[in-house]
Structures are given as structure tokens and as C-alpha cells.
Coordinates of C-alpha atoms in Angstrom, one line a residue:
M1 CA 124.5 235.8 120.8
T2 CA 124.7 238.4 123.3
D3 CA 123.4 237.7 127.0
A4 CA 121.5 240.9 126.7
T5 CA 118.4 241.4 129.6
A6 CA 115.5 243.5 129.1
K7 CA 116.1 245.8 132.3
S8 CA 114.3 249.1 130.6
P9 CA 110.9 249.7 128.5
S10 CA 113.1 250.3 125.3
A11 CA 115.0 247.0 125.7
N12 CA 111.1 245.3 125.5
L13 CA 110.7 247.0 122.1
A14 CA 113.2 245.0 120.4
P15 CA 111.8 243.0 117.4
M16 CA 111.7 239.5 118.1
F17 CA 111.1 236.0 115.9
I18 CA 109.4 233.1 117.7
S19 CA 108.6 229.6 116.7
H20 CA 105.1 228.9 117.7
G21 CA 105.4 225.2 117.2
S22 CA 101.9 222.8 117.1
P23 CA 98.9 224.3 118.3
M24 CA 98.9 221.6 121.3
L25 CA 102.0 223.9 122.9
V26 CA 99.5 225.4 125.4
A27 CA 98.8 221.7 126.5
R28 CA 102.4 220.5 126.6
Q29 CA 103.3 221.4 130.1
N30 CA 106.5 219.6 130.4
T31 CA 108.2 221.2 127.4
P32 CA 111.1 223.9 127.5
A33 CA 109.2 225.6 124.9
F34 CA 105.8 225.8 127.0
D35 CA 108.1 227.0 129.9
F36 CA 109.9 230.1 127.7
F37 CA 106.3 231.2 126.7
V38 CA 105.0 230.8 130.2
G39 CA 108.2 232.6 131.7
E40 CA 110.7 234.5 129.8
L41 CA 108.3 235.5 126.6
G42 CA 106.0 237.2 129.0
R43 CA 108.8 239.2 130.7
H44 CA 109.8 240.2 127.3
T45 CA 106.7 241.5 126.8
D46 CA 106.2 243.8 129.9
G47 CA 105.9 247.4 130.0
V48 CA 104.8 247.7 126.0
R49 CA 101.9 249.8 124.9
A50 CA 101.1 247.1 122.1
I51 CA 102.2 244.4 120.5
L52 CA 102.2 243.7 116.6
I53 CA 102.1 239.9 115.6
V54 CA 103.2 239.0 111.9
S55 CA 101.9 235.4 111.8
A56 CA 102.9 232.9 109.1
H57 CA 99.0 231.9 109.3
W58 CA 97.8 235.7 107.4
Q59 CA 98.4 236.0 104.2
T60 CA 97.4 238.7 101.9
D61 CA 98.2 240.2 98.4
A62 CA 99.3 243.4 99.8
P63 CA 100.2 243.9 103.8
T64 CA 96.9 244.6 105.9
I65 CA 96.7 245.2 109.7
S66 CA 94.1 244.5 111.7
T67 CA 92.0 247.1 113.3
A68 CA 89.1 245.1 115.1
E69 CA 88.2 246.5 118.8
Q70 CA 88.0 243.0 119.9
Q71 CA 90.3 240.7 118.8
E72 CA 88.3 237.2 117.8
T73 CA 90.1 233.8 118.7
I74 CA 90.5 232.2 115.1
H75 CA 90.6 228.5 115.2
D76 CA 92.7 227.9 112.1
F77 CA 93.5 223.9 112.4
F78 CA 92.2 220.6 112.2
G79 CA 92.0 217.3 114.1
F80 CA 92.8 218.3 117.8
P81 CA 91.4 217.9 121.0
Q82 CA 88.1 220.0 121.5
P83 CA 89.5 221.9 124.5
L84 CA 91.9 223.7 122.0
Y85 CA 88.7 224.9 120.1
D86 CA 87.1 226.0 123.3
L87 CA 90.0 228.1 124.3
R88 CA 89.3 231.7 124.0
Y89 CA 92.0 234.8 124.3
D90 CA 89.8 237.9 124.8
V91 CA 91.8 240.5 124.5
V92 CA 91.2 244.1 122.8
G93 CA 93.1 245.7 119.8
D94 CA 93.6 249.3 119.3
P95 CA 91.6 250.5 116.2
D96 CA 93.4 254.1 116.1
L97 CA 96.9 252.9 117.0
A98 CA 96.5 250.1 114.4
G99 CA 94.9 252.5 111.8
Q100 CA 98.0 255.3 112.9
I101 CA 100.2 252.5 112.1
A102 CA 98.7 251.8 108.5
D103 CA 98.8 255.3 107.6
Q104 CA 102.2 255.7 108.1
I105 CA 103.4 252.9 106.4
D106 CA 100.8 253.1 103.8
I107 CA 98.8 249.7 104.1
A108 CA 95.5 248.8 104.1
T109 CA 93.1 247.8 107.1
D110 CA 90.7 245.1 108.0
D111 CA 88.2 245.9 110.8
A112 CA 87.1 241.9 111.1
R113 CA 90.3 239.8 111.3
G114 CA 90.8 238.5 114.7
L115 CA 94.0 236.6 116.1
D116 CA 95.1 233.5 114.4
H117 CA 96.8 230.6 116.2
G118 CA 100.2 231.9 115.6
A119 CA 99.2 235.0 117.2
W120 CA 97.1 233.9 120.3
M121 CA 99.1 230.8 121.4
P122 CA 102.0 232.5 122.1
M123 CA 100.1 235.3 124.1
V124 CA 97.8 233.2 125.9
L125 CA 100.7 231.7 127.6
A126 CA 102.9 234.7 127.8
R127 CA 100.2 237.2 128.8
P128 CA 97.1 235.2 130.1
N129 CA 95.5 238.3 131.6
A130 CA 95.6 239.5 128.1
D131 CA 96.4 243.1 129.5
I132 CA 98.1 244.5 126.4
P133 CA 96.6 245.2 123.3
V134 CA 97.4 242.9 120.3
F135 CA 96.5 243.1 116.8
Q136 CA 98.2 241.6 113.7
L137 CA 100.0 242.1 110.3
S138 CA 99.5 240.0 107.3
M139 CA 102.3 238.7 105.4
L140 CA 102.6 238.8 101.7
G141 CA 101.1 235.7 100.6
H142 CA 103.9 235.1 97.5
G143 CA 106.7 237.4 98.9
S144 CA 110.4 236.4 99.0
P145 CA 112.4 236.9 101.9
K146 CA 113.6 240.0 100.4
D147 CA 109.9 241.3 100.1
H148 CA 109.4 240.4 104.0
Y149 CA 112.6 242.0 104.7
E150 CA 111.8 245.3 103.1
L151 CA 108.1 244.9 104.8
G152 CA 110.0 244.7 108.4
K153 CA 112.3 248.0 107.3
K154 CA 108.7 249.8 107.5
L155 CA 108.3 248.9 110.9
R156 CA 111.2 250.4 112.7
G157 CA 109.4 253.1 113.9
L158 CA 107.2 251.3 115.8
R159 CA 109.3 251.6 118.6
D160 CA 108.8 255.3 119.0
L161 CA 105.0 254.3 119.5
G162 CA 105.7 251.9 121.8
V163 CA 104.9 249.0 120.2
L164 CA 106.4 245.5 120.0
V165 CA 106.9 243.8 116.7
I166 CA 106.6 239.9 117.0
A167 CA 107.1 237.7 114.1
S168 CA 105.7 234.1 114.8
G169 CA 106.5 231.2 112.4
A170 CA 109.0 228.6 112.8
M171 CA 112.7 228.0 112.4
T172 CA 111.9 224.6 110.9
H173 CA 108.6 223.8 109.9
N174 CA 108.5 220.2 107.8
L175 CA 105.2 218.7 109.2
R176 CA 105.8 215.5 107.1
V177 CA 109.0 214.2 108.9
L178 CA 107.7 215.1 112.6
D179 CA 108.4 212.6 114.8
R180 CA 105.6 211.7 117.2
N181 CA 107.6 209.6 119.4
E182 CA 110.1 212.3 120.4
G183 CA 113.1 210.3 119.4
P184 CA 116.2 212.2 119.0
I185 CA 116.7 215.4 116.9
D186 CA 117.4 215.1 113.4
P187 CA 120.9 216.7 112.4
W188 CA 119.4 218.2 109.5
A189 CA 117.5 220.7 112.0
T190 CA 120.2 221.7 114.0
E191 CA 122.6 222.1 110.8
F192 CA 120.0 224.7 109.6
T193 CA 119.0 226.4 112.5
D194 CA 122.8 226.5 113.2
W195 CA 123.4 228.2 109.9
M196 CA 121.0 230.6 110.2
L197 CA 121.8 231.8 114.0
E198 CA 125.6 232.0 112.5
K199 CA 124.6 234.2 109.6
V200 CA 122.4 236.6 112.1
K201 CA 125.3 236.7 113.9
A202 CA 127.5 237.6 111.7
H203 CA 124.7 240.5 109.7
D204 CA 125.1 238.3 106.7
I205 CA 121.8 239.7 105.4
D206 CA 122.8 238.6 101.9
A207 CA 123.1 235.3 102.7
L208 CA 120.0 234.9 105.0
L209 CA 117.9 236.4 101.9
N210 CA 119.5 233.7 99.7
Y211 CA 118.9 230.9 102.4
R212 CA 116.9 228.7 100.1
S213 CA 120.4 228.2 97.9
L214 CA 122.6 228.4 100.7
A215 CA 121.5 227.3 103.8
P216 CA 122.5 223.4 104.2
H217 CA 118.9 221.0 104.5
A218 CA 117.0 224.3 103.4
A219 CA 114.4 222.3 101.7
M220 CA 113.9 219.8 104.0
A221 CA 113.6 222.6 106.8
H222 CA 110.9 224.3 104.5
P223 CA 109.1 222.2 102.1
E224 CA 107.1 225.5 101.6
D225 CA 108.9 228.6 103.2
D226 CA 105.9 230.5 104.6
H227 CA 106.9 229.5 108.1
L228 CA 110.4 231.4 107.9
M229 CA 108.8 234.3 106.5
P230 CA 108.0 236.2 109.7
F231 CA 111.9 235.8 110.2
Y232 CA 112.6 238.2 107.6
V233 CA 110.2 240.7 109.0
A234 CA 111.6 240.6 112.3
L235 CA 115.2 240.9 110.6
G236 CA 114.2 243.8 108.9
A237 CA 112.5 245.8 111.4
A238 CA 115.5 245.8 113.8
S239 CA 118.5 248.6 113.3
D240 CA 121.1 248.4 111.0
G241 CA 123.2 247.8 113.9
F242 CA 121.5 245.3 115.8
T243 CA 122.9 242.6 118.1
P244 CA 121.1 239.4 118.3
D245 CA 120.2 237.5 121.6
L246 CA 119.1 234.1 121.4
I247 CA 116.3 233.7 124.0
H248 CA 115.2 230.5 123.1
N249 CA 116.5 227.6 121.2
S250 CA 114.8 223.8 121.4
Y251 CA 113.3 221.1 119.4
E252 CA 109.8 219.3 119.5
F253 CA 108.8 216.2 117.5
G254 CA 112.7 215.4 116.7
N255 CA 113.0 218.5 114.3
L256 CA 110.7 221.1 115.0
A257 CA 112.9 224.0 116.1
M258 CA 111.3 226.6 118.8
T259 CA 114.0 229.2 118.4
A260 CA 113.2 232.5 119.4
V261 CA 115.8 235.5 118.7
R262 CA 115.1 239.4 120.2
F263 CA 117.3 241.8 117.7
Y264 CA 118.7 244.7 120.0
D265 CA 119.4 247.9 119.4
Q266 CA 122.4 248.5 122.0
G267 CA 122.3 252.0 121.7
A268 CA 118.7 253.1 122.1
I269 CA 119.1 250.4 125.5
K270 CA 121.7 252.4 126.8
T271 CA 120.2 255.9 126.4
A272 CA 117.2 254.6 127.9
A273 CA 118.9 252.9 130.9

């Protein structure tokens, strides 16, 4: 992966995939992932007009964008400590901009939908002052990697509007085999993640779209693939000649990959620098 840095607003408009992890991320302050969200992710969002998040936790039959003026904090998880349910991320949306995007890519709008934990959890750490408007775009409830890749392609023009696309899911997501004792990292998790990153670096889009049959341990890494689908939106939103930048790669609970990748358009960055 490249060692690119974000020295211009254009650099910070590179589409990004992040693994948002457990809702307990906001309380696990002694982990590499926490440090990434608090530090580096914040820097990678500086200077943008707005942030559009595609989260694994909002799925609809057809793509839908949230146009709420004030983004509600949705606590869409169960069995966690009460302070997590008391936490609020009081950030505004941008109804006019969201509506403009909806018209531009011909999708539906939802003026009541707020931010699920795949959206507000990263942002409450990266932008605690809620100083940049945030709104969401839904995933396709029964969509394939190809469907989400094509959805991402429709978002390529958002850079021109100053909108950063963040796709929030998980590089690996098998909750049944998490190691709560934080033992050694399971080899299957690293082998799957390494395969995905190698194919990204090689621009092997066909292999990535067919990960289910080609990637090692695909069914173990994703018994259900909803948390990987945001990755394909970010991949589609990247330019054809993207340069990948691995900005974070740690593991929690033995096999939960907290991988984050940005997809640069080096030509646009050099022009703006």
C-alpha cells in the first residue's frame, strides 16, 4: 500500500472504508483502533464540506439518503452498558446537499432517518465537536458485491461537491467465534484480510467481486456478508486508477479485523497540492 498523506482538501475527499467494530469501541481506550479513530481518522476528515456514510446497519430495498436536519443518534444494539445508550452525537445533516445528491444519482430520500452506530460511533471519536454535517446512504438489503460496487460508482461525483464518502462495515465479522479473552489472532482472519488487501493493491476487481468463492476462509470471515458490502461501495466510489492506502490494520477479540483503507486519485491530489 502507498504511504500517501492528506496534505490538501482533495486528498481528504478520497473514498474510505473503515471497520467500525463493536459498540464498545468508544470505551475501549487502550486499543490501536481507538487511537486510530480519535487521531488519524479525524485528520483524514479535516476540511471537507460534509460526510456521507454508508453503514452496514441501514439496509433498504432501494438506495435511500437521509435528509434530516438534525441527525438522531440511533442505538441499534442490545445488551451493552447503559452509558452507551446515554451517549448522543448531536450533529446536523444537510438536507439541501443530501437532496441535491439524491437528485443527481436518482435515489429516494428519508427525512426522519438518523445515524446508526456504524455511523455515529466513528464520528463521535473522530469529530467529537460535530463540526461537519453527516448523513447516511443506505445499502441494498439483498444486494451483491457487484450491486454495491455499481452503487459506489454513482458516488464518484461527490468529490466535486466537497463530500467525503465513508463506508463503514467490517473486514471480518463472525460474532460467533469472537475471543472475549483477547487471545492470539486467528490465522483465518489474517489470511482473509491479506487476500482482500492484495487484490485491492493489484486492482483485481473481478476477484474482489467474487470473494465468496475465491478468498480463503470467506464463509468464516463473513457468515453473512452484510458487513463487507460497504467495502464495495467505497471501492466503486474510487476512480478507476485509484491508489490504495492502508491507514489502519489491527485486530480485536481474536479475529475482528479493524482494517481501514482509503482509495486515492493521485492525479486529483497532485493537481490540488
